[in-house]
Amino acid sequence: MSKKSISRKKFLAGMGLGTLFSGSLLASFPNQDRKPVSNFEKSGNFNRLLIKTGVLVVGGGPAGIGAALGAARCGAETFIVENYGFFGGVGTWMLGMSINQMRPESKPRSAVHEQVIGKLEAYGPSAAKFVKHGILCNVDYYKVSLLDALEEAGCKYLVHTKVVDTIVENNRVAGVVIATKRGLATIMADVVIDCTGDADVSYFAGADTLKDPEQVSPQTLAIRVSQVQDDGITYKHRMDSERVQKAKAKYPLIPNSWTLARIANDHSFYVNHAGTKVFGHLDITDQFVFTEAECKSRRQVVEMVEAAKEFGPPELRNIEISGTGPQIGIRESRRIKGLYILTEEDAVQGSTFDDAIAWRSGAMDIGFTRLSEMKTHDVPYRALLPEHIDGLLVAGRAISATHIGASSGKSMGNCIATGHAAGVAASLSIQQKCQPRELKAGKIQEVLRKHEVDLTRGGKSQSEDAFDNI
Ligand SMILES: Cc1cc2nc3c(=O)[nH]c(=O)nc-3n(C[C@H](O)[C@H](O)[C@H](O)COP(=O)(O)OP(=O)(O)OC[C@H]3O[C@@H](n4cnc5c(N)ncnc54)[C@H](O)[C@@H]3O)c2cc1C
């Protein structure tokens, strides 16, 4: 065996991919350095099979991590693919903002949540700090701790892998098409879980989706700044609206106010803000609008830092940009039209459902537009099921909900919870050889209880602390 092949094998083994790529499946993905002569469409077939798996999770944000860990915990052969080079989704793009609703009311919410927390805390105080219901973390530790969790659970994974289409057979999603450095390839699966946040997989498969371009929540490019002159105790520094008004004439793209918050046990600060709110409602599922949102945001954050230096309080006069997110953070885009659509009323009243598979807590937050109280409310299994397509479940911020329903409880702890439930459901449907929609919710609930999920928390009022966005 050549040196080259040994190191490649070791590398794949480190990713949990050793077994998968060592056998015939590798041979079925042409090992050629030059692009094949014919492209995917011309070849007219799907013979460039890269992977075949039981559960395929698309998207490695909070929902995807919950889904992969949930499915693997049930013994399903689980594969997760992610567009970026790391897992964590918006939780990492936002450079340190708190991962909320991980232990609401200071109570653990599931074995999966605790696995995520445990892996992060294993890196010590530099990695994370618990505040109320959420964790403030240094995202570079978070990224590797998620790899640790996936590998511990036996999930196989690929990064730098974008799903660009689906393979639908007899109204069932049978696989997806991914973009790779060697061109397009396919991954076939018994059940696919769409955790893309934007319902990409569902949309490609022809599922009905929901979207409100006229009122979509703003996107935000996170900034990390250093050289804040603080006394070592202050957690938040505010660039208030009075100072912003003075700065606006010179820096017209800046938002109306913003806050700098300390990254866990670090000397730098991250900035969360209303981002594109000043530009109107931008629907990022339109590629031209996505480009506009991203590029204007990049100009905006430079203006924000310059404005803070010139017009901000004394402690911000010397700040420096030390980084920005890999892309704008997306609060809301496209969602599935499922068998049940969660609404504002469900959140305000604290609705409970017989087919509850998760609950959502926290605040109704439409991106600095409205932050009002809600009750802990159930998520029915039906909200994870696209109306007409089989072989597919959805979790995270793309579940079936209205504009405000979606904003209610989109905190990351809640997205992990719907992901966890989708993972369990996918695994059960494989075991029972049925479609996800044919599963009895009671069976999913039974397994979730074994995973330490308390499904009786929906319908309850929350303590003051729960609303705090930290
Ligand atoms: C600016 C902002 C501030 C927020 N503040 C907070 C906060 O303080 N605390 C909190 O808990 N929550 C906060 N949220 C909400 C929370 O971050 C999101 O609701 C949550 O991350 C959604 O999780 P998700 O897994 O559904 O989607 P995402 O986090 O969006 O993850 C989706 C993942 O799928 C990948 N992906 C997308 N399309 C594809 C594709 N076609 N192929 C492969 N991979 C794909 C993406 O790269 C990404 O990793 C905030 C959100 C934003 C945008």
mmCIF file of N, CA and C in Angstrom, residues 29 45 92 96-98 113 133 140 143 165 172 190 199 202 204 211 213 223 286 288 366 434 440 456:
data_model
loop_
_atom_site.group_PDB
_atom_site.id
_atom_site.type_symbol
_atom_site.label_atom_id
_atom_site.label_comp_id
_atom_site.label_asym_id
_atom_site.label_seq_id
_atom_site.Cartn_x
_atom_site.Cartn_y
_atom_site.Cartn_z
ATOM 1 N N PHE A 29 -17.458 5.836 -7.045
ATOM 2 C CA PHE A 29 -17.288 7.272 -7.265
ATOM 3 C C PHE A 29 -15.965 7.455 -7.983
ATOM 4 N N ASN A 45 -28.057 9.768 -16.014
ATOM 5 C CA ASN A 45 -28.297 8.740 -14.997
ATOM 6 C C ASN A 45 -27.676 9.166 -13.674
ATOM 7 N N THR A 92 -22.715 29.181 14.683
ATOM 8 C CA THR A 92 -21.288 29.467 14.486
ATOM 9 C C THR A 92 -21.102 30.732 13.644
ATOM 10 N N GLY A 96 -20.442 33.710 18.411
ATOM 11 C CA GLY A 96 -20.397 33.667 19.874
ATOM 12 C C GLY A 96 -21.682 34.030 20.568
ATOM 13 N N MET A 97 -22.740 34.311 19.807
ATOM 14 C CA MET A 97 -24.005 34.650 20.472
ATOM 15 C C MET A 97 -24.503 33.425 21.240
ATOM 16 N N SER A 98 -25.352 33.680 22.216
ATOM 17 C CA SER A 98 -25.700 32.580 23.112
ATOM 18 C C SER A 98 -26.586 31.551 22.408
ATOM 19 N N HIS A 113 -29.381 17.118 23.860
ATOM 20 C CA HIS A 113 -28.901 18.453 24.263
ATOM 21 C C HIS A 113 -27.707 18.320 25.219
ATOM 22 N N HIS A 133 -30.538 30.136 30.629
ATOM 23 C CA HIS A 133 -30.928 28.943 29.866
ATOM 24 C C HIS A 133 -29.969 28.625 28.731
ATOM 25 N N ASP A 140 -15.063 28.462 17.805
ATOM 26 C CA ASP A 140 -14.068 27.518 17.276
ATOM 27 C C ASP A 140 -13.981 26.259 18.127
ATOM 28 N N LYS A 143 -17.217 24.271 17.149
ATOM 29 C CA LYS A 143 -17.110 23.514 15.889
ATOM 30 C C LYS A 143 -16.478 22.148 16.129
ATOM 31 N N ASP A 165 -30.166 19.305 -5.485
ATOM 32 C CA ASP A 165 -31.380 18.742 -6.097
ATOM 33 C C ASP A 165 -31.771 17.470 -5.349
ATOM 34 N N ARG A 172 -41.659 9.821 -3.455
ATOM 35 C CA ARG A 172 -40.838 9.665 -2.256
ATOM 36 C C ARG A 172 -39.438 10.211 -2.545
ATOM 37 N N ASP A 190 -32.886 6.048 2.824
ATOM 38 C CA ASP A 190 -34.251 5.575 3.100
ATOM 39 C C ASP A 190 -35.122 6.758 3.534
ATOM 40 N N ALA A 199 -35.463 25.081 3.869
ATOM 41 C CA ALA A 199 -36.301 24.038 3.244
ATOM 42 C C ALA A 199 -35.852 23.745 1.817
ATOM 43 N N SER A 202 -36.831 20.166 0.543
ATOM 44 C CA SER A 202 -38.282 20.076 0.334
ATOM 45 C C SER A 202 -38.663 20.806 -0.954
ATOM 46 N N PHE A 204 -36.705 21.486 -3.553
ATOM 47 C CA PHE A 204 -36.208 20.760 -4.732
ATOM 48 C C PHE A 204 -37.114 19.566 -5.046
ATOM 49 N N LYS A 211 -43.742 31.198 2.563
ATOM 50 C CA LYS A 211 -42.745 32.280 2.572
ATOM 51 C C LYS A 211 -43.490 33.597 2.649
ATOM 52 N N PRO A 213 -42.326 37.120 1.700
ATOM 53 C CA PRO A 213 -41.312 38.090 1.256
ATOM 54 C C PRO A 213 -41.601 39.507 1.729
ATOM 55 N N ILE A 223 -20.288 40.502 13.546
ATOM 56 C CA ILE A 223 -18.937 41.085 13.568
ATOM 57 C C ILE A 223 -18.282 40.685 14.885
ATOM 58 N N ASP A 286 -34.188 34.308 -3.424
ATOM 59 C CA ASP A 286 -33.912 34.884 -4.744
ATOM 60 C C ASP A 286 -32.406 35.201 -4.762
ATOM 61 N N PHE A 288 -30.451 36.933 -6.543
ATOM 62 C CA PHE A 288 -30.032 38.334 -6.709
ATOM 63 C C PHE A 288 -30.230 39.096 -5.400
ATOM 64 N N ILE A 366 -38.750 38.639 16.296
ATOM 65 C CA ILE A 366 -38.742 38.785 14.840
ATOM 66 C C ILE A 366 -37.588 39.696 14.439
ATOM 67 N N CYS A 434 -41.996 1.739 7.155
ATOM 68 C CA CYS A 434 -43.150 2.551 6.751
ATOM 69 C C CYS A 434 -42.679 3.972 6.462
ATOM 70 N N LYS A 440 -46.938 6.118 14.172
ATOM 71 C CA LYS A 440 -47.779 6.576 15.290
ATOM 72 C C LYS A 440 -46.927 7.511 16.151
ATOM 73 N N THR A 456 -44.153 16.975 28.762
ATOM 74 C CA THR A 456 -45.288 17.599 29.453
ATOM 75 C C THR A 456 -45.054 19.084 29.697
#
